[in-house]
Amino acid sequence: MHLDIWHSEDEPRLGAVLAECWHLLADGAAEPQHDFHTTALATTHAGLGCTLRTVVLRKVDPEARELAFYTDLRSRKIGEIQQDPRIALLFNSVSDDTQIRVQAEAVIHHRDSLAEAAWRDLSPRRRRDYLVSGPRGLPWAWATSGLPAEFEGRDPNEAESEAGRLNFAVVVCRVRQIDWLFLTPYGHRRANFTWNDDGQLQTSWLVP
Ligand SMILES: Cc1cc2nc3c(=O)[nH]c(=O)nc-3n(C[C@H](O)[C@H](O)[C@H](O)COP(=O)(O)O)c2cc1C
């Protein structure tokens, strides 16, 4: 689906815009080449203020308003989310002329049924990321991969990859707000979607 607000009879309703947002996000999670496959994740750091990093969008559930990514339990972002679960995600698709900004609340899943199911679906190659030893972000004397030497040259097999399970976490982000911006040469369009604590949705067009 792609919004064609310039060649249709009517301007799109806000509901159609929101549906388009979820479609784009779902496509992003499913297609590695999609611009929404990666997103910038912002968290709050007590000393630094705000920190950012790229993560891969893994799962999208429009009904539950949830977006999920995978990470290492030892990474700095985990501590930041534990301190303050309010996070932001930034998506930009050049091909869809669309930016989506998300405010959400993050929940960390580790060794629960959700994390275990995600782990089972990961190939040994992808599990290798979680075999890095030692705390992530620790200073080192040389340009280390952090991996056991044997896995620098080959993927772990299924049994070897199991050591990463303890480090693997799924972060599920419950969306509170979406800010949609659609760029066109004829003037941009912008809309906001906000869910309150009771799950009620408020929508509005915004001046871009
Ligand atoms: C294209 C790309 C995709 C990435 N995907 C992830 C990811 O899905 N999960 C993750 O934890 N880190 C991912 N990273 C690494 C993070 O950007 C970051 O360097 C790392 O997680 C440490 O972040 P932190 O110290 O803020 O916790 C990715 C980096 C790039 C460049």
mmCIF file of N, CA, C and O and ligand atoms in Angstrom, residues 38 53-56 70-72 75-77, ligand 1:
data_model
loop_
_atom_site.group_PDB
_atom_site.id
_atom_site.type_symbol
_atom_site.label_atom_id
_atom_site.label_comp_id
_atom_site.label_asym_id
_atom_site.label_seq_id
_atom_site.Cartn_x
_atom_site.Cartn_y
_atom_site.Cartn_z
ATOM 1 N N THR A 38 15.778 -0.666 9.685
ATOM 2 C CA THR A 38 16.547 -0.178 10.837
ATOM 3 C C THR A 38 15.925 1.124 11.322
ATOM 4 O O THR A 38 15.275 1.849 10.568
ATOM 5 N N ARG A 53 21.209 5.050 18.986
ATOM 6 C CA ARG A 53 21.905 3.979 18.262
ATOM 7 C C ARG A 53 20.934 3.361 17.269
ATOM 8 O O ARG A 53 19.710 3.475 17.420
ATOM 9 N N THR A 54 21.507 2.661 16.254
ATOM 10 C CA THR A 54 20.699 1.957 15.265
ATOM 11 C C THR A 54 20.329 0.582 15.803
ATOM 12 O O THR A 54 21.179 -0.110 16.363
ATOM 13 N N VAL A 55 19.060 0.195 15.637
ATOM 14 C CA VAL A 55 18.674 -1.194 15.892
ATOM 15 C C VAL A 55 17.804 -1.676 14.730
ATOM 16 O O VAL A 55 17.245 -0.875 13.984
ATOM 17 N N VAL A 56 17.708 -2.992 14.598
ATOM 18 C CA VAL A 56 16.872 -3.598 13.554
ATOM 19 C C VAL A 56 15.460 -3.804 14.100
ATOM 20 O O VAL A 56 15.287 -4.358 15.191
ATOM 21 N N TYR A 70 15.790 -6.677 19.058
ATOM 22 C CA TYR A 70 16.600 -7.592 19.861
ATOM 23 C C TYR A 70 17.867 -6.871 20.314
ATOM 24 O O TYR A 70 18.395 -6.024 19.584
ATOM 25 N N THR A 71 18.349 -7.237 21.475
ATOM 26 C CA THR A 71 19.604 -6.638 21.916
ATOM 27 C C THR A 71 20.307 -7.537 22.925
ATOM 28 O O THR A 71 19.795 -8.582 23.318
ATOM 29 N N ASP A 72 21.496 -7.096 23.318
ATOM 30 C CA ASP A 72 22.288 -7.813 24.313
ATOM 31 C C ASP A 72 21.940 -7.254 25.693
ATOM 32 O O ASP A 72 21.972 -6.033 25.895
ATOM 33 N N SER A 75 24.132 -4.587 27.213
ATOM 34 C CA SER A 75 24.416 -3.322 26.524
ATOM 35 C C SER A 75 23.918 -2.131 27.344
ATOM 36 O O SER A 75 23.009 -2.264 28.176
ATOM 37 N N ARG A 76 24.497 -0.980 27.076
ATOM 38 C CA ARG A 76 24.198 0.212 27.869
ATOM 39 C C ARG A 76 22.727 0.609 27.781
ATOM 40 O O ARG A 76 22.127 1.091 28.737
ATOM 41 N N LYS A 77 22.161 0.409 26.590
ATOM 42 C CA LYS A 77 20.760 0.815 26.391
ATOM 43 C C LYS A 77 19.819 0.111 27.365
ATOM 44 O O LYS A 77 18.805 0.664 27.770
HETATM 45 C C1 LIG B 1 22.809 -1.525 10.740
HETATM 46 C C2 LIG B 1 22.946 -1.745 12.234
HETATM 47 C C3 LIG B 1 22.019 -2.542 12.890
HETATM 48 C C4 LIG B 1 22.126 -2.752 14.269
HETATM 49 N N1 LIG B 1 21.185 -3.534 14.884
HETATM 50 C C5 LIG B 1 21.235 -3.680 16.227
HETATM 51 C C6 LIG B 1 20.199 -4.390 16.904
HETATM 52 O O1 LIG B 1 19.213 -4.872 16.314
HETATM 53 N N2 LIG B 1 20.294 -4.510 18.262
HETATM 54 C C7 LIG B 1 21.338 -3.969 18.956
HETATM 55 O O2 LIG B 1 21.358 -4.112 20.174
HETATM 56 N N3 LIG B 1 22.334 -3.286 18.350
HETATM 57 C C8 LIG B 1 22.300 -3.121 16.995
HETATM 58 N N4 LIG B 1 23.281 -2.411 16.355
HETATM 59 C C9 LIG B 1 24.410 -1.875 17.173
HETATM 60 C C10 LIG B 1 23.939 -0.629 17.923
HETATM 61 O O3 LIG B 1 23.769 0.462 17.021
HETATM 62 C C11 LIG B 1 24.910 -0.210 19.048
HETATM 63 O O4 LIG B 1 26.187 0.042 18.528
HETATM 64 C C12 LIG B 1 25.016 -1.292 20.127
HETATM 65 O O5 LIG B 1 23.771 -1.927 20.353
HETATM 66 C C13 LIG B 1 25.496 -0.688 21.447
HETATM 67 O O6 LIG B 1 24.576 0.313 21.841
HETATM 68 P P1 LIG B 1 24.465 0.838 23.368
HETATM 69 O O7 LIG B 1 25.865 0.928 23.886
HETATM 70 O O8 LIG B 1 23.810 2.169 23.269
HETATM 71 O O9 LIG B 1 23.641 -0.140 24.133
HETATM 72 C C14 LIG B 1 23.183 -2.160 14.996
HETATM 73 C C15 LIG B 1 24.084 -1.342 14.330
HETATM 74 C C16 LIG B 1 23.966 -1.124 12.986
HETATM 75 C C17 LIG B 1 24.965 -0.217 12.314
#
